[in-house]
mmCIF file of C-alpha atoms in Angstrom:
data_model
loop_
_atom_site.group_PDB
_atom_site.id
_atom_site.type_symbol
_atom_site.label_atom_id
_atom_site.label_comp_id
_atom_site.label_asym_id
_atom_site.label_seq_id
_atom_site.Cartn_x
_atom_site.Cartn_y
_atom_site.Cartn_z
ATOM 1 C CA MET A 1 8.230 40.617 -124.869
ATOM 2 C CA LYS A 2 11.438 42.626 -124.598
ATOM 3 C CA VAL A 3 12.774 44.488 -121.586
ATOM 4 C CA ASN A 4 12.228 48.203 -122.095
ATOM 5 C CA PRO A 5 14.823 50.624 -120.725
ATOM 6 C CA ILE A 6 13.557 52.991 -118.005
ATOM 7 C CA ASN A 7 13.315 56.577 -119.203
ATOM 8 C CA ILE A 8 13.255 59.551 -116.850
ATOM 9 C CA SER A 9 12.731 63.246 -117.534
ATOM 10 C CA ASN A 10 12.562 66.577 -115.755
ATOM 11 C CA CYS A 11 9.394 67.166 -113.749
ATOM 12 C CA MET A 12 7.951 63.713 -114.398
ATOM 13 C CA LYS A 13 5.187 62.617 -112.024
ATOM 14 C CA VAL A 14 5.491 59.686 -109.647
ATOM 15 C CA SER A 15 2.902 57.829 -111.718
ATOM 16 C CA ASP A 16 4.999 58.396 -114.849
ATOM 17 C CA LEU A 17 8.031 56.900 -113.133
ATOM 18 C CA VAL A 18 6.053 53.867 -111.947
ATOM 19 C CA ASP A 19 4.667 53.490 -115.489
ATOM 20 C CA GLU A 20 8.275 53.317 -116.679
ATOM 21 C CA PHE A 21 8.949 50.634 -114.074
ATOM 22 C CA ASP A 22 5.968 48.699 -115.390
ATOM 23 C CA ARG A 23 7.126 49.074 -118.996
ATOM 24 C CA SER A 24 10.525 47.651 -118.082
ATOM 25 C CA GLY A 25 8.685 44.697 -116.566
ATOM 26 C CA VAL A 26 11.621 43.070 -114.786
ATOM 27 C CA LEU A 27 13.396 42.861 -111.420
ATOM 28 C CA GLY A 28 12.354 45.255 -108.661
ATOM 29 C CA ALA A 29 11.055 47.880 -111.064
ATOM 30 C CA GLY A 30 8.769 45.376 -112.757
ATOM 31 C CA ARG A 31 7.454 44.124 -109.417
ATOM 32 C CA VAL A 32 6.737 47.679 -108.237
ATOM 33 C CA GLY A 33 4.895 48.374 -111.485
ATOM 34 C CA ARG A 34 2.768 45.236 -111.161
ATOM 35 C CA ALA A 35 2.007 45.985 -107.515
ATOM 36 C CA CYS A 36 0.797 49.466 -108.458
ATOM 37 C CA ASN A 37 -1.427 48.015 -111.182
ATOM 38 C CA ILE A 38 -2.983 45.545 -108.753
ATOM 39 C CA LEU A 39 -3.456 48.168 -106.025
ATOM 40 C CA THR A 40 -5.169 50.513 -108.484
ATOM 41 C CA ASP A 41 -7.481 47.738 -109.669
ATOM 42 C CA MET A 42 -8.323 46.735 -106.082
ATOM 43 C CA ILE A 43 -9.218 50.273 -105.048
ATOM 44 C CA GLN A 44 -11.328 50.895 -108.143
ATOM 45 C CA ASP A 45 -13.238 47.616 -107.892
ATOM 46 C CA ASP A 46 -16.476 48.404 -106.062
ATOM 47 C CA ASP A 47 -17.085 44.698 -105.426
ATOM 48 C CA MET A 48 -13.766 44.203 -103.621
ATOM 49 C CA LYS A 49 -13.125 44.603 -99.914
ATOM 50 C CA VAL A 50 -9.546 45.747 -99.367
ATOM 51 C CA PHE A 51 -7.741 44.455 -96.277
ATOM 52 C CA MET A 52 -4.453 46.009 -95.149
ATOM 53 C CA SER A 53 -1.978 44.462 -92.701
ATOM 54 C CA LEU A 54 0.572 46.547 -90.824
ATOM 55 C CA GLY A 55 3.635 44.656 -89.610
ATOM 56 C CA GLY A 56 6.942 46.132 -88.492
ATOM 57 C CA PRO A 57 7.544 49.682 -87.200
ATOM 58 C CA LEU A 58 5.455 51.438 -89.832
ATOM 59 C CA ILE A 59 3.817 54.070 -87.643
ATOM 60 C CA PRO A 60 7.009 55.184 -85.870
ATOM 61 C CA GLY A 61 8.680 54.937 -89.284
ATOM 62 C CA GLY A 62 6.587 57.742 -90.778
ATOM 63 C CA MET A 63 3.644 55.887 -92.360
ATOM 64 C CA ARG A 64 0.967 57.176 -89.986
ATOM 65 C CA ASN A 65 -0.545 59.868 -92.202
ATOM 66 C CA ILE A 66 -0.579 57.558 -95.231
ATOM 67 C CA VAL A 67 -2.584 54.899 -93.400
ATOM 68 C CA THR A 68 -4.986 57.567 -92.146
ATOM 69 C CA LYS A 69 -5.364 59.016 -95.645
ATOM 70 C CA MET A 70 -6.176 55.588 -97.062
ATOM 71 C CA ILE A 71 -8.916 55.169 -94.464
ATOM 72 C CA GLU A 72 -10.375 58.615 -95.131
ATOM 73 C CA ASN A 73 -10.234 58.026 -98.901
ATOM 74 C CA ARG A 74 -12.153 54.755 -98.404
ATOM 75 C CA HIS A 75 -9.306 52.919 -100.117
ATOM 76 C CA VAL A 76 -9.103 50.323 -97.361
ATOM 77 C CA ASP A 77 -12.018 48.514 -95.700
ATOM 78 C CA LEU A 78 -10.304 46.612 -92.887
ATOM 79 C CA ILE A 79 -6.962 46.778 -91.069
ATOM 80 C CA VAL A 80 -4.967 44.066 -89.328
ATOM 81 C CA SER A 81 -2.297 45.736 -87.212
ATOM 82 C CA SER A 82 0.389 44.742 -84.784
ATOM 83 C CA GLY A 83 -0.177 45.943 -81.251
ATOM 84 C CA ALA A 84 2.981 48.019 -81.555
ATOM 85 C CA ASN A 85 1.699 50.100 -84.474
ATOM 86 C CA ILE A 86 -1.502 50.837 -82.562
ATOM 87 C CA THR A 87 0.509 51.767 -79.475
ATOM 88 C CA HIS A 88 2.786 54.105 -81.421
ATOM 89 C CA ASP A 89 -0.201 55.733 -83.114
ATOM 90 C CA LEU A 90 -1.674 56.477 -79.684
ATOM 91 C CA VAL A 91 1.676 57.690 -78.323
ATOM 92 C CA GLU A 92 1.504 60.472 -80.916
ATOM 93 C CA ALA A 93 -2.242 60.993 -80.422
ATOM 94 C CA PHE A 94 -1.605 61.632 -76.727
ATOM 95 C CA GLY A 95 1.078 64.217 -77.475
ATOM 96 C CA GLY A 96 4.222 62.111 -77.751
ATOM 97 C CA SER A 97 6.636 61.927 -80.678
ATOM 98 C CA HIS A 98 9.176 59.747 -82.419
ATOM 99 C CA TYR A 99 12.670 61.071 -82.963
ATOM 100 C CA ARG A 100 15.576 60.444 -85.312
ATOM 101 C CA HIS A 101 18.358 58.389 -83.805
ATOM 102 C CA GLU A 102 21.703 60.157 -84.005
ATOM 103 C CA GLY A 103 24.076 57.246 -83.524
ATOM 104 C CA ARG A 104 24.330 57.376 -79.772
ATOM 105 C CA ASP A 105 25.348 54.374 -77.686
ATOM 106 C CA ASP A 106 22.437 52.136 -76.662
ATOM 107 C CA GLU A 107 23.597 51.915 -73.053
ATOM 108 C CA GLU A 108 23.548 55.714 -72.874
ATOM 109 C CA LEU A 109 20.038 55.687 -74.314
ATOM 110 C CA ASN A 110 19.012 53.179 -71.666
ATOM 111 C CA GLU A 111 20.298 55.455 -68.901
ATOM 112 C CA GLU A 112 18.258 58.329 -70.312
ATOM 113 C CA GLY A 113 15.088 56.278 -70.702
ATOM 114 C CA ILE A 114 15.118 56.238 -74.486
ATOM 115 C CA GLY A 115 14.201 53.177 -76.540
ATOM 116 C CA ARG A 116 15.552 52.628 -80.051
ATOM 117 C CA ILE A 117 13.837 51.104 -83.101
ATOM 118 C CA ALA A 118 16.549 50.954 -85.795
ATOM 119 C CA ASP A 119 17.215 54.685 -86.326
ATOM 120 C CA ILE A 120 14.091 55.855 -84.457
ATOM 121 C CA ASN A 121 14.059 56.872 -80.797
ATOM 122 C CA VAL A 122 11.117 56.944 -78.381
ATOM 123 C CA GLY A 123 11.381 58.480 -74.916
ATOM 124 C CA SER A 124 10.061 56.895 -71.732
ATOM 125 C CA ASP A 125 8.293 60.178 -70.915
ATOM 126 C CA ASP A 126 6.149 59.712 -74.028
ATOM 127 C CA PHE A 127 5.272 56.178 -72.936
ATOM 128 C CA THR A 128 4.428 57.447 -69.463
ATOM 129 C CA ILE A 129 1.866 59.808 -71.003
ATOM 130 C CA PHE A 130 0.544 56.930 -73.109
ATOM 131 C CA GLU A 131 0.178 54.712 -70.038
ATOM 132 C CA THR A 132 -1.696 57.405 -68.122
ATOM 133 C CA GLU A 133 -4.089 58.170 -70.971
ATOM 134 C CA ILE A 134 -4.806 54.583 -72.009
ATOM 135 C CA ILE A 135 -5.675 53.617 -68.424
ATOM 136 C CA LYS A 136 -8.203 56.474 -68.352
ATOM 137 C CA ILE A 137 -9.757 55.085 -71.527
ATOM 138 C CA PHE A 138 -9.824 51.542 -70.136
ATOM 139 C CA GLU A 139 -11.622 52.931 -67.064
ATOM 140 C CA LYS A 140 -14.322 54.531 -69.217
ATOM 141 C CA ILE A 141 -14.867 51.490 -71.407
ATOM 142 C CA SER A 142 -14.865 48.968 -68.566
ATOM 143 C CA SER A 143 -17.412 51.034 -66.625
ATOM 144 C CA GLU A 144 -19.922 50.275 -69.386
ATOM 145 C CA ARG A 145 -19.002 46.696 -70.274
ATOM 146 C CA ASN A 146 -16.655 44.073 -68.855
ATOM 147 C CA HIS A 147 -16.413 41.764 -71.876
ATOM 148 C CA ILE A 148 -15.269 43.073 -75.249
ATOM 149 C CA SER A 149 -13.511 41.853 -78.387
ATOM 150 C CA ILE A 150 -10.182 43.350 -79.473
ATOM 151 C CA GLN A 151 -11.817 44.948 -82.497
ATOM 152 C CA GLU A 152 -14.558 46.480 -80.379
ATOM 153 C CA LEU A 153 -12.000 47.746 -77.873
ATOM 154 C CA LEU A 154 -10.011 49.483 -80.613
ATOM 155 C CA TYR A 155 -13.190 50.984 -82.033
ATOM 156 C CA GLU A 156 -14.143 52.422 -78.644
ATOM 157 C CA ILE A 157 -10.611 53.751 -78.133
ATOM 158 C CA GLY A 158 -10.678 55.384 -81.565
ATOM 159 C CA LEU A 159 -13.884 57.238 -80.753
ATOM 160 C CA MET A 160 -12.175 58.784 -77.705
ATOM 161 C CA VAL A 161 -9.018 59.908 -79.519
ATOM 162 C CA ASP A 162 -8.928 63.545 -80.616
ATOM 163 C CA ASP A 163 -6.233 63.587 -83.285
ATOM 164 C CA GLU A 164 -6.966 64.034 -86.982
ATOM 165 C CA ASN A 165 -3.774 62.186 -87.921
ATOM 166 C CA SER A 166 -4.495 59.079 -85.829
ATOM 167 C CA PHE A 167 -5.309 56.025 -87.924
ATOM 168 C CA VAL A 168 -7.031 54.432 -84.918
ATOM 169 C CA ALA A 169 -9.330 57.459 -84.634
ATOM 170 C CA ALA A 170 -9.900 57.682 -88.395
ATOM 171 C CA ALA A 171 -10.792 53.984 -88.540
ATOM 172 C CA ALA A 172 -13.409 54.363 -85.787
ATOM 173 C CA LYS A 173 -14.944 57.454 -87.361
ATOM 174 C CA ASN A 174 -15.113 55.832 -90.806
ATOM 175 C CA ASN A 175 -16.286 52.415 -89.549
ATOM 176 C CA VAL A 176 -13.147 50.657 -90.746
ATOM 177 C CA PRO A 177 -12.573 47.781 -88.288
ATOM 178 C CA ILE A 178 -9.093 47.214 -86.873
ATOM 179 C CA PHE A 179 -8.096 43.697 -85.838
ATOM 180 C CA ALA A 180 -4.988 43.143 -83.720
ATOM 181 C CA PRO A 181 -4.551 39.444 -82.911
ATOM 182 C CA GLY A 182 -1.192 40.122 -81.250
ATOM 183 C CA LEU A 183 -2.334 43.107 -79.195
ATOM 184 C CA ILE A 184 -1.046 41.592 -75.948
ATOM 185 C CA ASP A 185 2.484 41.650 -77.428
ATOM 186 C CA SER A 186 2.774 45.428 -77.077
ATOM 187 C CA MET A 187 2.871 48.198 -74.517
ATOM 188 C CA MET A 188 -0.903 48.397 -74.748
ATOM 189 C CA GLY A 189 -1.086 44.703 -73.945
ATOM 190 C CA LEU A 190 1.104 45.263 -70.905
ATOM 191 C CA GLN A 191 -1.194 48.051 -69.746
ATOM 192 C CA LEU A 192 -4.218 45.795 -70.243
ATOM 193 C CA TRP A 193 -2.614 43.167 -68.014
ATOM 194 C CA ILE A 194 -1.805 45.744 -65.341
ATOM 195 C CA PHE A 195 -5.339 47.143 -65.533
ATOM 196 C CA ASN A 196 -6.819 43.668 -65.159
ATOM 197 C CA GLN A 197 -5.057 43.109 -61.853
ATOM 198 C CA ASP A 198 -7.826 45.036 -60.117
ATOM 199 C CA HIS A 199 -10.575 45.196 -62.744
ATOM 200 C CA ASP A 200 -12.958 42.599 -64.131
ATOM 201 C CA PHE A 201 -12.327 43.398 -67.808
ATOM 202 C CA VAL A 202 -12.151 40.587 -70.378
ATOM 203 C CA VAL A 203 -10.719 41.289 -73.846
ATOM 204 C CA ASP A 204 -11.791 38.391 -76.047
ATOM 205 C CA ALA A 205 -9.624 37.601 -79.101
ATOM 206 C CA VAL A 206 -11.801 34.688 -80.252
ATOM 207 C CA ALA A 207 -14.865 36.945 -80.480
ATOM 208 C CA ASP A 208 -13.214 38.846 -83.344
ATOM 209 C CA MET A 209 -13.416 35.794 -85.580
ATOM 210 C CA HIS A 210 -17.219 35.937 -85.750
ATOM 211 C CA TYR A 211 -17.180 39.488 -87.081
ATOM 212 C CA LEU A 212 -14.194 38.907 -89.360
ATOM 213 C CA SER A 213 -15.670 35.761 -90.917
ATOM 214 C CA ASP A 214 -18.928 37.616 -91.627
ATOM 215 C CA ILE A 215 -16.989 40.307 -93.498
ATOM 216 C CA VAL A 216 -15.166 37.684 -95.573
ATOM 217 C CA PHE A 217 -18.299 35.679 -96.387
ATOM 218 C CA GLU A 218 -20.338 38.749 -97.313
ATOM 219 C CA ALA A 219 -17.647 40.209 -99.597
ATOM 220 C CA GLU A 220 -17.968 39.582 -103.308
ATOM 221 C CA LYS A 221 -14.158 39.690 -103.567
ATOM 222 C CA VAL A 222 -11.292 40.382 -101.162
ATOM 223 C CA GLY A 223 -7.957 42.023 -101.918
ATOM 224 C CA ALA A 224 -5.066 42.600 -99.524
ATOM 225 C CA ILE A 225 -2.234 45.065 -99.010
ATOM 226 C CA LEU A 226 0.349 43.226 -96.911
ATOM 227 C CA LEU A 227 2.928 45.598 -95.477
ATOM 228 C CA GLY A 228 5.582 43.623 -93.630
ATOM 229 C CA GLY A 229 5.222 39.992 -92.612
ATOM 230 C CA GLY A 230 4.616 37.954 -89.507
ATOM 231 C CA LEU A 231 1.370 37.625 -87.605
ATOM 232 C CA THR A 232 -0.502 40.448 -89.328
ATOM 233 C CA LYS A 233 0.195 38.983 -92.763
ATOM 234 C CA HIS A 234 -0.854 35.490 -91.710
ATOM 235 C CA TYR A 235 -4.030 36.643 -89.950
ATOM 236 C CA THR A 236 -5.074 38.462 -93.128
ATOM 237 C CA LEU A 237 -4.350 35.472 -95.342
ATOM 238 C CA ALA A 238 -5.796 32.866 -92.991
ATOM 239 C CA SER A 239 -9.036 34.776 -92.472
ATOM 240 C CA ASN A 240 -9.772 34.272 -96.166
ATOM 241 C CA VAL A 241 -9.196 30.497 -96.208
ATOM 242 C CA ILE A 242 -12.830 30.034 -95.211
ATOM 243 C CA LYS A 243 -13.899 31.347 -98.624
ATOM 244 C CA GLY A 244 -11.154 29.969 -100.849
ATOM 245 C CA GLY A 245 -8.548 32.703 -100.520
ATOM 246 C CA LEU A 246 -7.792 36.237 -101.661
ATOM 247 C CA ASP A 247 -8.705 37.406 -105.147
ATOM 248 C CA ALA A 248 -5.809 39.877 -105.320
ATOM 249 C CA ALA A 249 -2.916 40.958 -103.112
ATOM 250 C CA ILE A 250 0.346 42.836 -102.978
ATOM 251 C CA GLN A 251 3.024 42.406 -100.348
ATOM 252 C CA ILE A 252 6.095 44.465 -99.538
ATOM 253 C CA THR A 253 8.651 42.892 -97.245
ATOM 254 C CA MET A 254 12.364 42.785 -96.515
ATOM 255 C CA ASP A 255 12.142 39.149 -95.440
ATOM 256 C CA ARG A 256 13.641 36.430 -97.619
ATOM 257 C CA PRO A 257 12.070 33.083 -98.559
ATOM 258 C CA GLU A 258 14.992 30.692 -97.936
ATOM 259 C CA ALA A 259 14.263 30.082 -94.237
ATOM 260 C CA GLY A 260 10.629 29.229 -94.912
ATOM 261 C CA SER A 261 9.169 32.036 -92.803
ATOM 262 C CA LEU A 262 5.766 33.363 -93.755
ATOM 263 C CA GLY A 263 7.123 36.899 -93.836
ATOM 264 C CA GLY A 264 9.494 36.034 -96.674
ATOM 265 C CA ALA A 265 7.191 33.666 -98.536
ATOM 266 C CA PRO A 266 6.158 34.855 -102.002
ATOM 267 C CA LEU A 267 2.417 35.316 -102.296
ATOM 268 C CA GLU A 268 2.188 32.514 -104.838
ATOM 269 C CA GLU A 269 2.899 30.088 -101.998
ATOM 270 C CA ALA A 270 -0.420 31.121 -100.456
ATOM 271 C CA LYS A 271 -2.242 29.441 -103.353
ATOM 272 C CA SER A 272 -1.158 26.016 -102.099
ATOM 273 C CA TRP A 273 -2.968 26.711 -98.809
ATOM 274 C CA ALA A 274 -6.044 28.261 -100.463
ATOM 275 C CA LYS A 275 -5.145 31.552 -98.793
ATOM 276 C CA ALA A 276 -5.004 33.064 -102.268
ATOM 277 C CA ARG A 277 -7.175 31.809 -105.105
ATOM 278 C CA CYS A 278 -5.716 30.045 -108.103
ATOM 279 C CA GLY A 279 -5.758 32.684 -110.820
ATOM 280 C CA SER A 280 -5.582 35.550 -108.321
ATOM 281 C CA SER A 281 -3.581 38.697 -109.110
ATOM 282 C CA LEU A 282 -0.507 38.767 -106.879
ATOM 283 C CA ALA A 283 2.688 40.797 -106.613
ATOM 284 C CA SER A 284 5.511 40.421 -104.086
ATOM 285 C CA VAL A 285 7.996 43.266 -103.766
ATOM 286 C CA VAL A 286 11.199 42.894 -101.755
ATOM 287 C CA GLY A 287 12.183 46.161 -100.130
ATOM 288 C CA ASP A 288 11.544 48.753 -97.445
ATOM 289 C CA VAL A 289 7.830 49.442 -96.982
ATOM 290 C CA THR A 290 8.493 53.071 -96.012
ATOM 291 C CA VAL A 291 10.106 53.692 -99.408
ATOM 292 C CA ILE A 292 8.108 51.496 -101.738
ATOM 293 C CA PHE A 293 4.523 51.786 -100.536
ATOM 294 C CA PRO A 294 4.385 55.625 -100.557
ATOM 295 C CA LEU A 295 5.738 55.482 -104.107
ATOM 296 C CA ILE A 296 3.120 52.940 -105.184
ATOM 297 C CA TYR A 297 0.206 54.651 -103.450
ATOM 298 C CA ALA A 298 1.159 58.117 -104.763
ATOM 299 C CA ALA A 299 1.207 56.710 -108.302
ATOM 300 C CA CYS A 300 -2.099 54.971 -107.661
ATOM 301 C CA LEU A 301 -3.718 58.218 -106.442
ATOM 302 C CA ASP A 302 -2.530 60.025 -109.554
ATOM 303 C CA ARG A 303 -3.959 57.311 -111.802
ATOM 304 C CA ILE A 304 -7.317 57.380 -110.006
ATOM 305 C CA SER A 305 -7.577 61.179 -110.164
ATOM 306 C CA SER A 306 -6.779 61.103 -113.893
ATOM 307 C CA ASP A 307 -9.518 58.601 -114.750
#
């Protein structure tokens, strides 16, 4: 099959552009096209549970409303998130913001109480509000129960958040469970530790595995959207080992495979561990999630609405 040149025209839709990528079939364009095809098939398959992992600074990087929209559209059934993405979602839910970095010196930022994530700034005042509000929520939850799983904790938090753009709130309201195996490695985790200095409040990470394994076993098929690498990617893959691996998956990452890290590993490698089934539909795209996934999902939405 020959490589087709990519054609563009005035006023073409995002889905038309991605279709051109798919027709070309090679390099990054071809991988984006295949990923969009797989995502569309996953969403339209009523027998498939769709897991989504969120690694890297996706929420402070502008992806918050997209994740929330996917939940509200019922295009994702389960989320595995870093603690940081949950924290940054709640920072905004409690009235804080993320700001564009304007090239200032990091030592100056430190003096002013501003933290930097690449070209994103977050002020200490916003984290102070977060700390105050999350402690209030911990107080309410712990007054009713002193032993809770991470997933249950996030569900209870989501029910108390009044922000239509919060993915944590949307997940709770739409019964989409959020798992965060690395929650302690975040500002929320720090606040949990501080809270536990004078409260009998146990957050049980192992308890999540009972609920997660039930979801995997009861699903006819499981697909995954892996945004970024690291712990969230591995937790999503490893949770499906118990049933022979994922049936379909796409991943978008900037990590490279040469060093052997999981974040940079192509999805095909997961077949050797039975984290993805032999014969499964897989696509690995190398690039910035905040550029590529909105493009893919916008094209997917257009395809679904046209069917």
